PDB file of C-alpha atoms in Angstrom:
ATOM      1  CA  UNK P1153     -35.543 -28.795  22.580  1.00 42.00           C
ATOM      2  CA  UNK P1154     -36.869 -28.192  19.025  1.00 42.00           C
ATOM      3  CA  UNK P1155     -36.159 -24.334  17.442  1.00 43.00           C
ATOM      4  CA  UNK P1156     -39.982 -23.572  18.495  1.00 44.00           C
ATOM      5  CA  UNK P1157     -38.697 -23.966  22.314  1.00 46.00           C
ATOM      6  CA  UNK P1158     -35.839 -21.633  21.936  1.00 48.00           C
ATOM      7  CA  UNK P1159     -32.745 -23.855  21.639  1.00 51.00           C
ATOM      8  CA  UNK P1160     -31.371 -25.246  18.590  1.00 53.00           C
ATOM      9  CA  UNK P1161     -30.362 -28.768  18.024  1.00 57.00           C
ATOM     10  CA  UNK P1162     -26.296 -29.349  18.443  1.00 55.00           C
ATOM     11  CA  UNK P1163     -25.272 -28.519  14.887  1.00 58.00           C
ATOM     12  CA  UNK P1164     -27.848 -26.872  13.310  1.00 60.00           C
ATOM     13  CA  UNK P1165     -25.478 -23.737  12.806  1.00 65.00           C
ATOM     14  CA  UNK P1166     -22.807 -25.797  11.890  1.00 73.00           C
ATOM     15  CA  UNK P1167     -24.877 -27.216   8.817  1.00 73.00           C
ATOM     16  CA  UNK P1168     -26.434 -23.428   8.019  1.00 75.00           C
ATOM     17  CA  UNK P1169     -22.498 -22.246   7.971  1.00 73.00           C
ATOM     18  CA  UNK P1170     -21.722 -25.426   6.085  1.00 75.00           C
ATOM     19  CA  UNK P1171     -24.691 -24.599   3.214  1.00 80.00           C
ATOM     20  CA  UNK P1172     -23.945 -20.948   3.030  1.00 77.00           C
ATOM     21  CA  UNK P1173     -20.142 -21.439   2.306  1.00 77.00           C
ATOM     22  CA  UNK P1174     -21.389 -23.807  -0.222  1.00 78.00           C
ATOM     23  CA  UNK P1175     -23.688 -21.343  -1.807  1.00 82.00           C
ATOM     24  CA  UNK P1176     -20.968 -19.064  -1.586  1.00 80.00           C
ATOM     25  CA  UNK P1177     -18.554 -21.051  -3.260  1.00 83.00           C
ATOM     26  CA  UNK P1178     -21.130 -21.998  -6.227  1.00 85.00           C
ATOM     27  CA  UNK P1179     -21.953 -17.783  -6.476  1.00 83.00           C
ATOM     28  CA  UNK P1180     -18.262 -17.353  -6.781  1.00 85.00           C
ATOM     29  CA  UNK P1181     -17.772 -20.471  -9.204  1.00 88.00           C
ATOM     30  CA  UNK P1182     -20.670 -19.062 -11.754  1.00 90.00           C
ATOM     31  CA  UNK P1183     -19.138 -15.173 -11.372  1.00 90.00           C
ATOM     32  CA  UNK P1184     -16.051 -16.072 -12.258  1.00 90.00           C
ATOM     33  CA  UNK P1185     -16.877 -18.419 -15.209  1.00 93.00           C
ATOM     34  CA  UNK P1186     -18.964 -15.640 -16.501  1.00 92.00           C
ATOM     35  CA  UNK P1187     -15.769 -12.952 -16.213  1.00 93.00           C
ATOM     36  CA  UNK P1188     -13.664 -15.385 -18.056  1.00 94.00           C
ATOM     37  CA  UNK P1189     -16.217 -15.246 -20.947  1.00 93.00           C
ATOM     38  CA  UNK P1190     -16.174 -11.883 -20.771  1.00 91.00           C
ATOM     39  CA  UNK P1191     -12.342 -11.384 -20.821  1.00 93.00           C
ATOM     40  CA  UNK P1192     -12.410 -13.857 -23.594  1.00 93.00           C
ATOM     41  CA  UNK P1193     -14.891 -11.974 -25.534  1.00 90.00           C
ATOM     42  CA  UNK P1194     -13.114  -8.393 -24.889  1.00 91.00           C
ATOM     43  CA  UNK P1195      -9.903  -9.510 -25.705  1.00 88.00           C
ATOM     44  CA  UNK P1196     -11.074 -10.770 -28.960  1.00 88.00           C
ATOM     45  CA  UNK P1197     -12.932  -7.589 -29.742  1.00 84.00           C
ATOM     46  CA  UNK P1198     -10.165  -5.236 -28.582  1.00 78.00           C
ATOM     47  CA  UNK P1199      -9.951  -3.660 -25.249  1.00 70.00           C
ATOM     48  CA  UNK P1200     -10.286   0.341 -27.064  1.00 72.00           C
ATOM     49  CA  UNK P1201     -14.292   0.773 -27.043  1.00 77.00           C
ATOM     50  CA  UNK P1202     -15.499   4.197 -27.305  1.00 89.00           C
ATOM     51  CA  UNK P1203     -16.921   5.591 -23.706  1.00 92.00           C
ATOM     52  CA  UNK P1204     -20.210   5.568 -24.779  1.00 93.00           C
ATOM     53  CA  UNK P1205     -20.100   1.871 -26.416  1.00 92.00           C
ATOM     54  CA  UNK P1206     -18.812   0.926 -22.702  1.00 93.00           C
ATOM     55  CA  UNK P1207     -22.072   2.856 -21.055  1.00 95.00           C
ATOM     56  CA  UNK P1208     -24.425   1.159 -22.984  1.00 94.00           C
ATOM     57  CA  UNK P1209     -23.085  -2.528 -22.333  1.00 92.00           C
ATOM     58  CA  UNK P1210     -22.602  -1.350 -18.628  1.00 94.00           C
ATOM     59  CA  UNK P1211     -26.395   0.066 -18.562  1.00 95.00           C
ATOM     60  CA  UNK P1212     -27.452  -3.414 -20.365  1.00 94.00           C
ATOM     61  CA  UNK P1213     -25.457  -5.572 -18.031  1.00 91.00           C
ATOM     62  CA  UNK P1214     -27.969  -4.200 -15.427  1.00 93.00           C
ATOM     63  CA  UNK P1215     -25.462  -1.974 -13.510  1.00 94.00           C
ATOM     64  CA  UNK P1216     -26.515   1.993 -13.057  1.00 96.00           C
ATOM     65  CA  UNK P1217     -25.104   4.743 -15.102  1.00 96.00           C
ATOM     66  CA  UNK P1218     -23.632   5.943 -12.201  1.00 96.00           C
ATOM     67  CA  UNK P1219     -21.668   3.397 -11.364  1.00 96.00           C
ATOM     68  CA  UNK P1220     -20.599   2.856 -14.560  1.00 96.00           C
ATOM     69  CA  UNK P1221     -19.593   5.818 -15.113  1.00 97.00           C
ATOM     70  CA  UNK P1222     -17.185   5.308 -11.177  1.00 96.00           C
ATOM     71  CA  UNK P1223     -16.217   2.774 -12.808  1.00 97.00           C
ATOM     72  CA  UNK P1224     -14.959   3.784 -15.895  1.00 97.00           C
ATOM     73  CA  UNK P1225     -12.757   6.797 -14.249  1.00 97.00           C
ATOM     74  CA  UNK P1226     -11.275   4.444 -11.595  1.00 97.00           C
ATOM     75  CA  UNK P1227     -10.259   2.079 -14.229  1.00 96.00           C
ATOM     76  CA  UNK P1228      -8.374   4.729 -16.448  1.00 96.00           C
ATOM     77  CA  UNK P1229      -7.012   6.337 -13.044  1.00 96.00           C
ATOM     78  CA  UNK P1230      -5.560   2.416 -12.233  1.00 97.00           C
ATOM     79  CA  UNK P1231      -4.267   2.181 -15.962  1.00 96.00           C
ATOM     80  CA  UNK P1232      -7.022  -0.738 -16.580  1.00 95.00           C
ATOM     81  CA  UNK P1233      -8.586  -0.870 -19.447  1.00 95.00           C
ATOM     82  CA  UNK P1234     -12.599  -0.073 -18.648  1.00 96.00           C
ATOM     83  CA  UNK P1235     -14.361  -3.123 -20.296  1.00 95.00           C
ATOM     84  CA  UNK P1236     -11.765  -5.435 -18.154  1.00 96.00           C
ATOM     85  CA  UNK P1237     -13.248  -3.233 -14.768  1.00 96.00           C
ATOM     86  CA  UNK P1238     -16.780  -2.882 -16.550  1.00 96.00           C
ATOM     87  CA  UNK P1239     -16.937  -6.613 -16.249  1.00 95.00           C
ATOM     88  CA  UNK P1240     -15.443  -7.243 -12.915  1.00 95.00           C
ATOM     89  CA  UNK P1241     -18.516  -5.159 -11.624  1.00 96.00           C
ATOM     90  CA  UNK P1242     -21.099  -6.345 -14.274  1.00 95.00           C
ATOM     91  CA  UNK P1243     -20.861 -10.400 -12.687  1.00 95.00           C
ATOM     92  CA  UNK P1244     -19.837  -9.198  -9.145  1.00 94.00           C
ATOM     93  CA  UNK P1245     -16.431 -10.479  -9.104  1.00 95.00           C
ATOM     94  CA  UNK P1246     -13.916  -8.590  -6.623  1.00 95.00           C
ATOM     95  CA  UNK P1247     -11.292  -8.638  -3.969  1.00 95.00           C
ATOM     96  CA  UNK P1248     -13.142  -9.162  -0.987  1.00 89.00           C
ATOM     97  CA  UNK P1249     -12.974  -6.917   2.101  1.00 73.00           C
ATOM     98  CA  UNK P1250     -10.677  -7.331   4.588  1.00 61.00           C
ATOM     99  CA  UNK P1251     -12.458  -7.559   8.127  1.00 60.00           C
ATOM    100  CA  UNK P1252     -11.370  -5.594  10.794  1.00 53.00           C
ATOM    101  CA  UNK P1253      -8.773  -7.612  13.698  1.00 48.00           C
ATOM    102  CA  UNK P1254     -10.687  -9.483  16.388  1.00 55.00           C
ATOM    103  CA  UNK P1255      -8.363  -7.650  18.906  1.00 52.00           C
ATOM    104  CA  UNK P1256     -10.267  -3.995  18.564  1.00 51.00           C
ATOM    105  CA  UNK P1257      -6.444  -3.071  18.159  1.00 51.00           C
ATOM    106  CA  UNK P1258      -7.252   0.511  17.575  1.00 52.00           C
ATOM    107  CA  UNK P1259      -3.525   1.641  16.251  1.00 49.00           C
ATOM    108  CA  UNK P1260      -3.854  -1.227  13.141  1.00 46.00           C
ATOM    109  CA  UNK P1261      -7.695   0.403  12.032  1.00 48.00           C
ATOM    110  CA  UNK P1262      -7.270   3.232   9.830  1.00 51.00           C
ATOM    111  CA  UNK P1263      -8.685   6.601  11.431  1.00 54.00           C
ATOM    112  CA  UNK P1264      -8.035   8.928   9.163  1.00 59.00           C
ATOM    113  CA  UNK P1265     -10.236   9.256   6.057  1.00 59.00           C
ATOM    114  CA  UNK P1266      -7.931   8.367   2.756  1.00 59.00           C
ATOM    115  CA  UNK P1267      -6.614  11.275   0.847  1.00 62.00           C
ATOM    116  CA  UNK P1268      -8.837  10.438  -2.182  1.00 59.00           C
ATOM    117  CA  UNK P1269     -12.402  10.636  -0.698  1.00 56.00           C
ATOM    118  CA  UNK P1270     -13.464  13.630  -1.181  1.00 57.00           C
ATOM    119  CA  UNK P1271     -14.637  16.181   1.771  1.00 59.00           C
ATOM    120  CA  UNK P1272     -18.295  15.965   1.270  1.00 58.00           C
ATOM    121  CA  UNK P1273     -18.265  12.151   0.281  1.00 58.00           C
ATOM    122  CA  UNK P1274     -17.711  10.258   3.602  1.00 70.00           C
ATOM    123  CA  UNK P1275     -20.316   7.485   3.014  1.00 84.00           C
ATOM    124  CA  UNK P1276     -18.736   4.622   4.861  1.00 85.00           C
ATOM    125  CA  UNK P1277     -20.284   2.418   1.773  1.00 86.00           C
ATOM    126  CA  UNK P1278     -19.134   4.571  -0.746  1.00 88.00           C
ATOM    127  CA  UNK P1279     -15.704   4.604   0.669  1.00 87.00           C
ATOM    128  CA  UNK P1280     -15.581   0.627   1.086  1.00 88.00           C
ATOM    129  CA  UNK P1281     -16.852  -0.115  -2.354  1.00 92.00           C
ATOM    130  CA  UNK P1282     -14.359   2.218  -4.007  1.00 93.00           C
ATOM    131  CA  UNK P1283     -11.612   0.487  -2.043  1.00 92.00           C
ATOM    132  CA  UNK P1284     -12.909  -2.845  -3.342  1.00 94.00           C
ATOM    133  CA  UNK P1285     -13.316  -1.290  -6.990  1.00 96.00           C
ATOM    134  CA  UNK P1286      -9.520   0.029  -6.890  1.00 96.00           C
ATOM    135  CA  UNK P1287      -7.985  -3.146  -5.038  1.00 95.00           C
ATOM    136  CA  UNK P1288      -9.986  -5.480  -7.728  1.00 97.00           C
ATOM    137  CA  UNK P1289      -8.734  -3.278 -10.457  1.00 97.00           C
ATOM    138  CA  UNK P1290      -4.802  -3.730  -9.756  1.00 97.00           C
ATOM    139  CA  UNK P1291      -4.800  -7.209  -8.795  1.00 96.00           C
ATOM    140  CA  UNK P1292      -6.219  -7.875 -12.066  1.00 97.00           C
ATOM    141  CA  UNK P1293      -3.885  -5.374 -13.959  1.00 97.00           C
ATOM    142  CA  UNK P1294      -1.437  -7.278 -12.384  1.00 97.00           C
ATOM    143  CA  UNK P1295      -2.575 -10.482 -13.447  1.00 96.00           C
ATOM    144  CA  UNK P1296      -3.090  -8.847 -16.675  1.00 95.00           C
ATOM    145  CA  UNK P1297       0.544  -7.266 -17.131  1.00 96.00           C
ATOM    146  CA  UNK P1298       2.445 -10.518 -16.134  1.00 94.00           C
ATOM    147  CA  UNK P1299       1.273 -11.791 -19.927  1.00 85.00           C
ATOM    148  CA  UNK P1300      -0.561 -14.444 -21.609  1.00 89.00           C
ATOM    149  CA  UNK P1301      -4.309 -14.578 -22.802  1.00 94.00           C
ATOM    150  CA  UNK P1302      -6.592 -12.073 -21.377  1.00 94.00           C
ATOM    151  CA  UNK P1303      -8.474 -15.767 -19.995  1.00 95.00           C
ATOM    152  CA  UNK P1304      -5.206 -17.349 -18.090  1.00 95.00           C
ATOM    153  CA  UNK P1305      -4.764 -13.983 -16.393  1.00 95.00           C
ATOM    154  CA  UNK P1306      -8.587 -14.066 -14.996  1.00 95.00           C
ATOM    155  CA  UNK P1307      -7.694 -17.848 -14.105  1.00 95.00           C
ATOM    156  CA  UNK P1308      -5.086 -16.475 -12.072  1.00 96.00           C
ATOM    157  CA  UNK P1309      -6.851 -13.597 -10.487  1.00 96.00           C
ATOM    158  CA  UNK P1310      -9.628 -15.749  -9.429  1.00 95.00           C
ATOM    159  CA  UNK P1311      -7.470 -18.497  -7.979  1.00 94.00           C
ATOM    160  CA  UNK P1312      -6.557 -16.043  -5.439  1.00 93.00           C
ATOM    161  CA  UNK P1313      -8.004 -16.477  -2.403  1.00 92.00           C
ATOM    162  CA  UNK P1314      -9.514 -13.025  -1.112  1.00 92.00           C
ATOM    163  CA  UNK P1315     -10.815 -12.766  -4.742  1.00 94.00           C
ATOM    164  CA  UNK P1316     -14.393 -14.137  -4.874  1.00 91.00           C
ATOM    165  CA  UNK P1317     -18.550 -13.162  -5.357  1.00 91.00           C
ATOM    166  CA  UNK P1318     -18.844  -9.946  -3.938  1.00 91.00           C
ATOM    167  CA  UNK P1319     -21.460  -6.768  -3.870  1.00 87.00           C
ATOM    168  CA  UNK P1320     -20.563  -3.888  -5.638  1.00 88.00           C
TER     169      UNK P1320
END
């Protein structure tokens, strides 16, 4: 039957799945070209910007003061410089989010909020995307620590494989 009737042809998900992934890849391909640039072009400059410098790159790279400003703490509370988190966020580069097991095991979920969200601030979103900012943050202070050009330890970080296009 044709999609009109109801049924799909035999792999016509298959090739949707197939083109997404693709898309995917190519999103994650561009975002990470662009943070090398960007790691390039901070090292160069010097990672020590003043805070308000930071805001107003931040604010022009499209992302909301706000956020910026989330940013900026986390990265001095995960001993990262902020223009290296600045422009993880700024082309959407991150660790990507673990999904939860298939098996509904309930004792391997978490069910306790973390210690660092604070009482009034248990947005389920806001929680998951600062988990992603902080776990983004010290795999590439990591990569950062272990030496060489600001460039080769982006290359690393992005050859990672949880590390890819993601939503902030």
């Amino acid at each position: 039957m044709s999609e009109s009737g109801g049924t799909q042809e035999p792999g016509h998900m298959d090739r949707r799945a197939d083109e997404e992934q693709v898309q995917e890849k190519r999103a994650t391909e561009v975002a990470g070209a662009a943070l090398i640039e960007r790691a390039k072009a901070i090292e160069a400059a010097g990672v020590h910007r003043r805070h308000e410098e930071l805001m107003e790159i931040a604010v022009a790279d499209g992302l909301e003061l706000p956020l910026a400003e989330q940013v900026h703490t986390l990265a001095l509370e995960e001993s990262l410089a902020p223009a290296y988190a600045l422009a993880l966020v700024a082309t959407n580069v991150g660790v990507e989010e673990l999904v939860p097991p298939e098996s509904g095991d309930e004792d391997s979920m978490q069910q306790a909020t973390p210690d660092w969200v604070l009482e009034g601030d248990a947005n389920p979103a806001a929680i998951a995307r600062e988990r992603r900012l902080r776990s983004s943050m010290r795999r590439l202070r990591r990569h950062l620590e272990e030496g060489g050009s600001a460039e080769s330890a982006v290359e690393r970080f992005l050859a990672e494989p949880d590390v890819g296009h993601v939503v902030y």
